[in-house]
Amino acid sequence: MKKFLGFMIMSLVALLPLATDAATSIGYSCGNVDENNLRTCTISYNITDPEGADSLTVKLTEQGGASITEIDNASDTDWTVSTSDYDSANKVWNVLLASPGVAGEGNLFKFTYQVSGEDDCKVLISLNNETTTIEPETDKPADQEDTGATLPYIALGTIAVIAVGAYVATKNKSKMYKI
């Protein structure tokens, strides 16, 4: 009876609907740096709340000499930039976006920033509790590939160990001993 009761309780727990928290996540895609050291990036979203969201506030923080020059609506989105306020003391842009309660995936807005050329030049994107960093690509040397140059040494070492093992094993039992 106890096993049956335990089985019933486990079945009920397994069949209970699991509650999920609605989440909003952000991402980005950026173009290449042009001849004026400007780079345009598009911020994207994924809202899992079935009711969507009516407004969002995205923070863009300039670091390492990065300077945001333009914030504009994306071409293929339901979101519109309501306001974009700049806090010069903290180098933070607060971008307020409005929408008719959109859920799912899509683009929020686009912005252009000046790349300073410094190592720590980047823009931090914050939405709710999620933060993403945009850093310009730098030309880094490619990692050395493993070419297998040690393979002959491993093979020679293995052959030497087998030869020595065979010699020691047959040393007292063959004509090799008399040599």
PDB file of C-alpha atoms in Angstrom:
ATOM      1  CA  MET A   1       0.000   0.000   0.000  1.00  0.00           C
ATOM      2  CA  LYS A   2       2.863   2.367   0.819  1.00  0.00           C
ATOM      3  CA  LYS A   3       4.453   1.760  -2.573  1.00  0.00           C
ATOM      4  CA  PHE A   4       1.159   2.437  -4.323  1.00  0.00           C
ATOM      5  CA  LEU A   5       0.641   5.681  -2.349  1.00  0.00           C
ATOM      6  CA  GLY A   6       4.209   6.786  -3.090  1.00  0.00           C
ATOM      7  CA  PHE A   7       3.710   6.024  -6.782  1.00  0.00           C
ATOM      8  CA  MET A   8       0.484   8.064  -6.833  1.00  0.00           C
ATOM      9  CA  ILE A   9       2.134  11.064  -5.170  1.00  0.00           C
ATOM     10  CA  MET A  10       5.100  10.956  -7.576  1.00  0.00           C
ATOM     11  CA  SER A  11       2.688  10.751 -10.521  1.00  0.00           C
ATOM     12  CA  LEU A  12       0.756  13.799  -9.329  1.00  0.00           C
ATOM     13  CA  VAL A  13       3.934  15.808  -8.787  1.00  0.00           C
ATOM     14  CA  ALA A  14       5.158  14.881 -12.257  1.00  0.00           C
ATOM     15  CA  LEU A  15       1.868  15.876 -13.866  1.00  0.00           C
ATOM     16  CA  LEU A  16       1.488  19.246 -12.130  1.00  0.00           C
ATOM     17  CA  PRO A  17       1.966  22.123 -14.525  1.00  0.00           C
ATOM     18  CA  LEU A  18       5.315  23.747 -13.966  1.00  0.00           C
ATOM     19  CA  ALA A  19       5.257  27.535 -13.677  1.00  0.00           C
ATOM     20  CA  THR A  20       7.805  29.447 -15.711  1.00  0.00           C
ATOM     21  CA  ASP A  21       8.872  33.002 -15.242  1.00  0.00           C
ATOM     22  CA  ALA A  22       8.439  35.288 -18.204  1.00  0.00           C
ATOM     23  CA  ALA A  23      11.815  36.498 -19.314  1.00  0.00           C
ATOM     24  CA  THR A  24      13.116  39.130 -21.635  1.00  0.00           C
ATOM     25  CA  SER A  25      16.538  38.592 -23.132  1.00  0.00           C
ATOM     26  CA  ILE A  26      18.602  40.800 -25.405  1.00  0.00           C
ATOM     27  CA  GLY A  27      21.120  40.240 -28.143  1.00  0.00           C
ATOM     28  CA  TYR A  28      22.812  42.267 -30.845  1.00  0.00           C
ATOM     29  CA  SER A  29      24.262  42.172 -34.316  1.00  0.00           C
ATOM     30  CA  CYS A  30      26.796  44.695 -35.535  1.00  0.00           C
ATOM     31  CA  GLY A  31      28.271  45.688 -38.832  1.00  0.00           C
ATOM     32  CA  ASN A  32      31.915  46.330 -39.546  1.00  0.00           C
ATOM     33  CA  VAL A  33      33.721  49.490 -38.507  1.00  0.00           C
ATOM     34  CA  ASP A  34      33.661  51.956 -41.413  1.00  0.00           C
ATOM     35  CA  GLU A  35      36.366  54.394 -42.542  1.00  0.00           C
ATOM     36  CA  ASN A  36      35.169  57.006 -39.991  1.00  0.00           C
ATOM     37  CA  ASN A  37      35.505  54.466 -37.127  1.00  0.00           C
ATOM     38  CA  LEU A  38      31.711  54.247 -36.814  1.00  0.00           C
ATOM     39  CA  ARG A  39      29.921  50.972 -36.155  1.00  0.00           C
ATOM     40  CA  THR A  40      26.165  50.394 -36.345  1.00  0.00           C
ATOM     41  CA  CYS A  41      24.567  47.752 -34.137  1.00  0.00           C
ATOM     42  CA  THR A  42      20.994  46.466 -33.953  1.00  0.00           C
ATOM     43  CA  ILE A  43      19.626  45.377 -30.573  1.00  0.00           C
ATOM     44  CA  SER A  44      17.294  42.359 -30.646  1.00  0.00           C
ATOM     45  CA  TYR A  45      14.941  40.887 -28.034  1.00  0.00           C
ATOM     46  CA  ASN A  46      13.203  37.683 -27.051  1.00  0.00           C
ATOM     47  CA  ILE A  47      10.169  38.128 -24.808  1.00  0.00           C
ATOM     48  CA  THR A  48       8.728  34.857 -23.498  1.00  0.00           C
ATOM     49  CA  ASP A  49       5.831  36.441 -21.614  1.00  0.00           C
ATOM     50  CA  PRO A  50       2.668  35.484 -23.549  1.00  0.00           C
ATOM     51  CA  GLU A  51       1.170  38.896 -22.802  1.00  0.00           C
ATOM     52  CA  GLY A  52       4.215  40.664 -24.216  1.00  0.00           C
ATOM     53  CA  ALA A  53       5.521  44.000 -23.030  1.00  0.00           C
ATOM     54  CA  ASP A  54       4.252  47.529 -23.572  1.00  0.00           C
ATOM     55  CA  SER A  55       7.516  49.329 -22.815  1.00  0.00           C
ATOM     56  CA  LEU A  56      11.158  48.584 -22.143  1.00  0.00           C
ATOM     57  CA  THR A  57      14.073  50.652 -20.888  1.00  0.00           C
ATOM     58  CA  VAL A  58      17.464  49.713 -22.274  1.00  0.00           C
ATOM     59  CA  LYS A  59      20.663  51.195 -20.845  1.00  0.00           C
ATOM     60  CA  LEU A  60      23.688  51.714 -23.077  1.00  0.00           C
ATOM     61  CA  THR A  61      26.898  52.408 -21.153  1.00  0.00           C
ATOM     62  CA  GLU A  62      29.901  53.816 -23.020  1.00  0.00           C
ATOM     63  CA  GLN A  63      33.306  52.555 -21.900  1.00  0.00           C
ATOM     64  CA  GLY A  64      36.886  52.980 -23.051  1.00  0.00           C
ATOM     65  CA  GLY A  65      36.308  55.992 -25.253  1.00  0.00           C
ATOM     66  CA  ALA A  66      33.300  54.596 -27.117  1.00  0.00           C
ATOM     67  CA  SER A  67      30.880  57.374 -28.013  1.00  0.00           C
ATOM     68  CA  ILE A  68      27.309  56.737 -29.147  1.00  0.00           C
ATOM     69  CA  THR A  69      26.483  59.153 -31.958  1.00  0.00           C
ATOM     70  CA  GLU A  70      22.984  58.073 -33.024  1.00  0.00           C
ATOM     71  CA  ILE A  71      20.019  56.082 -31.670  1.00  0.00           C
ATOM     72  CA  ASP A  72      17.228  55.310 -34.122  1.00  0.00           C
ATOM     73  CA  ASN A  73      14.291  52.960 -34.743  1.00  0.00           C
ATOM     74  CA  ALA A  74      15.080  49.661 -36.442  1.00  0.00           C
ATOM     75  CA  SER A  75      13.528  49.241 -39.874  1.00  0.00           C
ATOM     76  CA  ASP A  76      11.676  45.963 -39.212  1.00  0.00           C
ATOM     77  CA  THR A  77      10.196  46.327 -35.720  1.00  0.00           C
ATOM     78  CA  ASP A  78       7.023  47.150 -33.814  1.00  0.00           C
ATOM     79  CA  TRP A  79       9.077  49.021 -31.204  1.00  0.00           C
ATOM     80  CA  THR A  80       9.612  52.773 -31.355  1.00  0.00           C
ATOM     81  CA  VAL A  81      12.161  54.855 -29.492  1.00  0.00           C
ATOM     82  CA  SER A  82      10.126  57.162 -27.228  1.00  0.00           C
ATOM     83  CA  THR A  83      13.012  58.955 -25.545  1.00  0.00           C
ATOM     84  CA  SER A  84      16.754  58.614 -25.265  1.00  0.00           C
ATOM     85  CA  ASP A  85      18.327  60.486 -22.354  1.00  0.00           C
ATOM     86  CA  TYR A  86      22.084  60.827 -21.870  1.00  0.00           C
ATOM     87  CA  ASP A  87      23.730  60.975 -18.431  1.00  0.00           C
ATOM     88  CA  SER A  88      27.101  62.550 -19.245  1.00  0.00           C
ATOM     89  CA  ALA A  89      28.492  62.021 -15.734  1.00  0.00           C
ATOM     90  CA  ASN A  90      28.104  58.224 -15.969  1.00  0.00           C
ATOM     91  CA  LYS A  91      28.216  57.986 -19.792  1.00  0.00           C
ATOM     92  CA  VAL A  92      24.898  56.117 -19.837  1.00  0.00           C
ATOM     93  CA  TRP A  93      22.101  56.345 -22.415  1.00  0.00           C
ATOM     94  CA  ASN A  94      18.612  55.416 -21.154  1.00  0.00           C
ATOM     95  CA  VAL A  95      16.517  54.416 -24.161  1.00  0.00           C
ATOM     96  CA  LEU A  96      12.767  54.136 -23.503  1.00  0.00           C
ATOM     97  CA  LEU A  97      10.926  51.995 -26.062  1.00  0.00           C
ATOM     98  CA  ALA A  98       7.167  51.682 -26.623  1.00  0.00           C
ATOM     99  CA  SER A  99       5.248  48.847 -28.276  1.00  0.00           C
ATOM    100  CA  PRO A 100       1.692  47.489 -28.492  1.00  0.00           C
ATOM    101  CA  GLY A 101       2.481  44.520 -26.214  1.00  0.00           C
ATOM    102  CA  VAL A 102       4.726  42.461 -28.488  1.00  0.00           C
ATOM    103  CA  ALA A 103       5.938  38.999 -27.447  1.00  0.00           C
ATOM    104  CA  GLY A 104       8.389  36.745 -29.288  1.00  0.00           C
ATOM    105  CA  GLU A 105      11.597  37.711 -31.085  1.00  0.00           C
ATOM    106  CA  GLY A 106      12.572  40.731 -33.126  1.00  0.00           C
ATOM    107  CA  ASN A 107      14.609  43.931 -33.255  1.00  0.00           C
ATOM    108  CA  LEU A 108      14.276  46.789 -30.772  1.00  0.00           C
ATOM    109  CA  PHE A 109      16.364  49.649 -32.182  1.00  0.00           C
ATOM    110  CA  LYS A 110      19.720  50.445 -33.735  1.00  0.00           C
ATOM    111  CA  PHE A 111      22.524  52.720 -32.648  1.00  0.00           C
ATOM    112  CA  THR A 112      25.815  53.930 -34.042  1.00  0.00           C
ATOM    113  CA  TYR A 113      28.916  54.452 -31.949  1.00  0.00           C
ATOM    114  CA  GLN A 114      32.413  55.821 -32.507  1.00  0.00           C
ATOM    115  CA  VAL A 115      35.127  53.214 -31.947  1.00  0.00           C
ATOM    116  CA  SER A 116      38.021  54.830 -30.069  1.00  0.00           C
ATOM    117  CA  GLY A 117      40.646  52.214 -30.865  1.00  0.00           C
ATOM    118  CA  GLU A 118      41.476  51.640 -27.208  1.00  0.00           C
ATOM    119  CA  ASP A 119      41.644  48.101 -25.829  1.00  0.00           C
ATOM    120  CA  ASP A 120      38.706  48.565 -23.460  1.00  0.00           C
ATOM    121  CA  CYS A 121      36.434  50.310 -26.006  1.00  0.00           C
ATOM    122  CA  LYS A 122      32.993  48.754 -25.596  1.00  0.00           C
ATOM    123  CA  VAL A 123      29.302  49.427 -25.071  1.00  0.00           C
ATOM    124  CA  LEU A 124      27.386  47.615 -22.303  1.00  0.00           C
ATOM    125  CA  ILE A 125      23.723  46.870 -23.022  1.00  0.00           C
ATOM    126  CA  SER A 126      21.480  46.324 -19.992  1.00  0.00           C
ATOM    127  CA  LEU A 127      17.846  45.229 -19.938  1.00  0.00           C
ATOM    128  CA  ASN A 128      16.264  44.151 -16.644  1.00  0.00           C
ATOM    129  CA  ASN A 129      18.936  41.953 -15.042  1.00  0.00           C
ATOM    130  CA  GLU A 130      20.699  40.935 -18.245  1.00  0.00           C
ATOM    131  CA  THR A 131      23.846  42.639 -19.526  1.00  0.00           C
ATOM    132  CA  THR A 132      25.612  42.108 -22.842  1.00  0.00           C
ATOM    133  CA  THR A 133      28.862  43.684 -24.011  1.00  0.00           C
ATOM    134  CA  ILE A 134      29.612  44.887 -27.539  1.00  0.00           C
ATOM    135  CA  GLU A 135      33.317  45.092 -28.308  1.00  0.00           C
ATOM    136  CA  PRO A 136      34.815  45.878 -31.707  1.00  0.00           C
ATOM    137  CA  GLU A 137      36.668  43.039 -33.371  1.00  0.00           C
ATOM    138  CA  THR A 138      40.413  43.400 -33.359  1.00  0.00           C
ATOM    139  CA  ASP A 139      42.884  41.686 -35.623  1.00  0.00           C
ATOM    140  CA  LYS A 140      44.361  39.017 -33.385  1.00  0.00           C
ATOM    141  CA  PRO A 141      46.898  36.481 -34.606  1.00  0.00           C
ATOM    142  CA  ALA A 142      45.402  33.069 -35.211  1.00  0.00           C
ATOM    143  CA  ASP A 143      46.048  30.380 -32.637  1.00  0.00           C
ATOM    144  CA  GLN A 144      48.649  27.842 -33.637  1.00  0.00           C
ATOM    145  CA  GLU A 145      47.123  24.657 -34.903  1.00  0.00           C
ATOM    146  CA  ASP A 146      48.281  21.287 -33.705  1.00  0.00           C
ATOM    147  CA  THR A 147      50.128  19.959 -36.743  1.00  0.00           C
ATOM    148  CA  GLY A 148      50.962  16.557 -35.318  1.00  0.00           C
ATOM    149  CA  ALA A 149      54.731  17.224 -35.312  1.00  0.00           C
ATOM    150  CA  THR A 150      55.134  15.115 -32.156  1.00  0.00           C
ATOM    151  CA  LEU A 151      53.565  12.041 -33.756  1.00  0.00           C
ATOM    152  CA  PRO A 152      56.895  10.584 -35.102  1.00  0.00           C
ATOM    153  CA  TYR A 153      58.473  10.924 -31.662  1.00  0.00           C
ATOM    154  CA  ILE A 154      55.572   9.093 -30.053  1.00  0.00           C
ATOM    155  CA  ALA A 155      55.808   6.305 -32.639  1.00  0.00           C
ATOM    156  CA  LEU A 156      59.593   5.943 -32.199  1.00  0.00           C
ATOM    157  CA  GLY A 157      59.235   5.895 -28.416  1.00  0.00           C
ATOM    158  CA  THR A 158      56.535   3.215 -28.605  1.00  0.00           C
ATOM    159  CA  ILE A 159      58.662   1.057 -30.933  1.00  0.00           C
ATOM    160  CA  ALA A 160      61.681   1.438 -28.617  1.00  0.00           C
ATOM    161  CA  VAL A 161      59.652   0.400 -25.553  1.00  0.00           C
ATOM    162  CA  ILE A 162      58.291  -2.677 -27.407  1.00  0.00           C
ATOM    163  CA  ALA A 163      61.799  -3.653 -28.589  1.00  0.00           C
ATOM    164  CA  VAL A 164      63.306  -3.331 -25.123  1.00  0.00           C
ATOM    165  CA  GLY A 165      60.388  -5.264 -23.626  1.00  0.00           C
ATOM    166  CA  ALA A 166      60.797  -8.051 -26.172  1.00  0.00           C
ATOM    167  CA  TYR A 167      64.573  -8.220 -25.559  1.00  0.00           C
ATOM    168  CA  VAL A 168      64.154  -8.387 -21.773  1.00  0.00           C
ATOM    169  CA  ALA A 169      61.408 -11.027 -22.030  1.00  0.00           C
ATOM    170  CA  THR A 170      63.441 -13.306 -24.290  1.00  0.00           C
ATOM    171  CA  LYS A 171      66.903 -12.525 -22.894  1.00  0.00           C
ATOM    172  CA  ASN A 172      67.427 -15.815 -20.990  1.00  0.00           C
ATOM    173  CA  LYS A 173      65.322 -18.038 -23.249  1.00  0.00           C
ATOM    174  CA  SER A 174      66.884 -17.705 -26.656  1.00  0.00           C
ATOM    175  CA  LYS A 175      70.070 -17.689 -28.588  1.00  0.00           C
ATOM    176  CA  MET A 176      70.167 -13.885 -28.168  1.00  0.00           C
ATOM    177  CA  TYR A 177      71.502 -14.502 -24.659  1.00  0.00           C
ATOM    178  CA  LYS A 178      74.719 -15.990 -26.001  1.00  0.00           C
ATOM    179  CA  ILE A 179      75.520 -12.986 -28.176  1.00  0.00           C
TER     180      ILE A 179
END
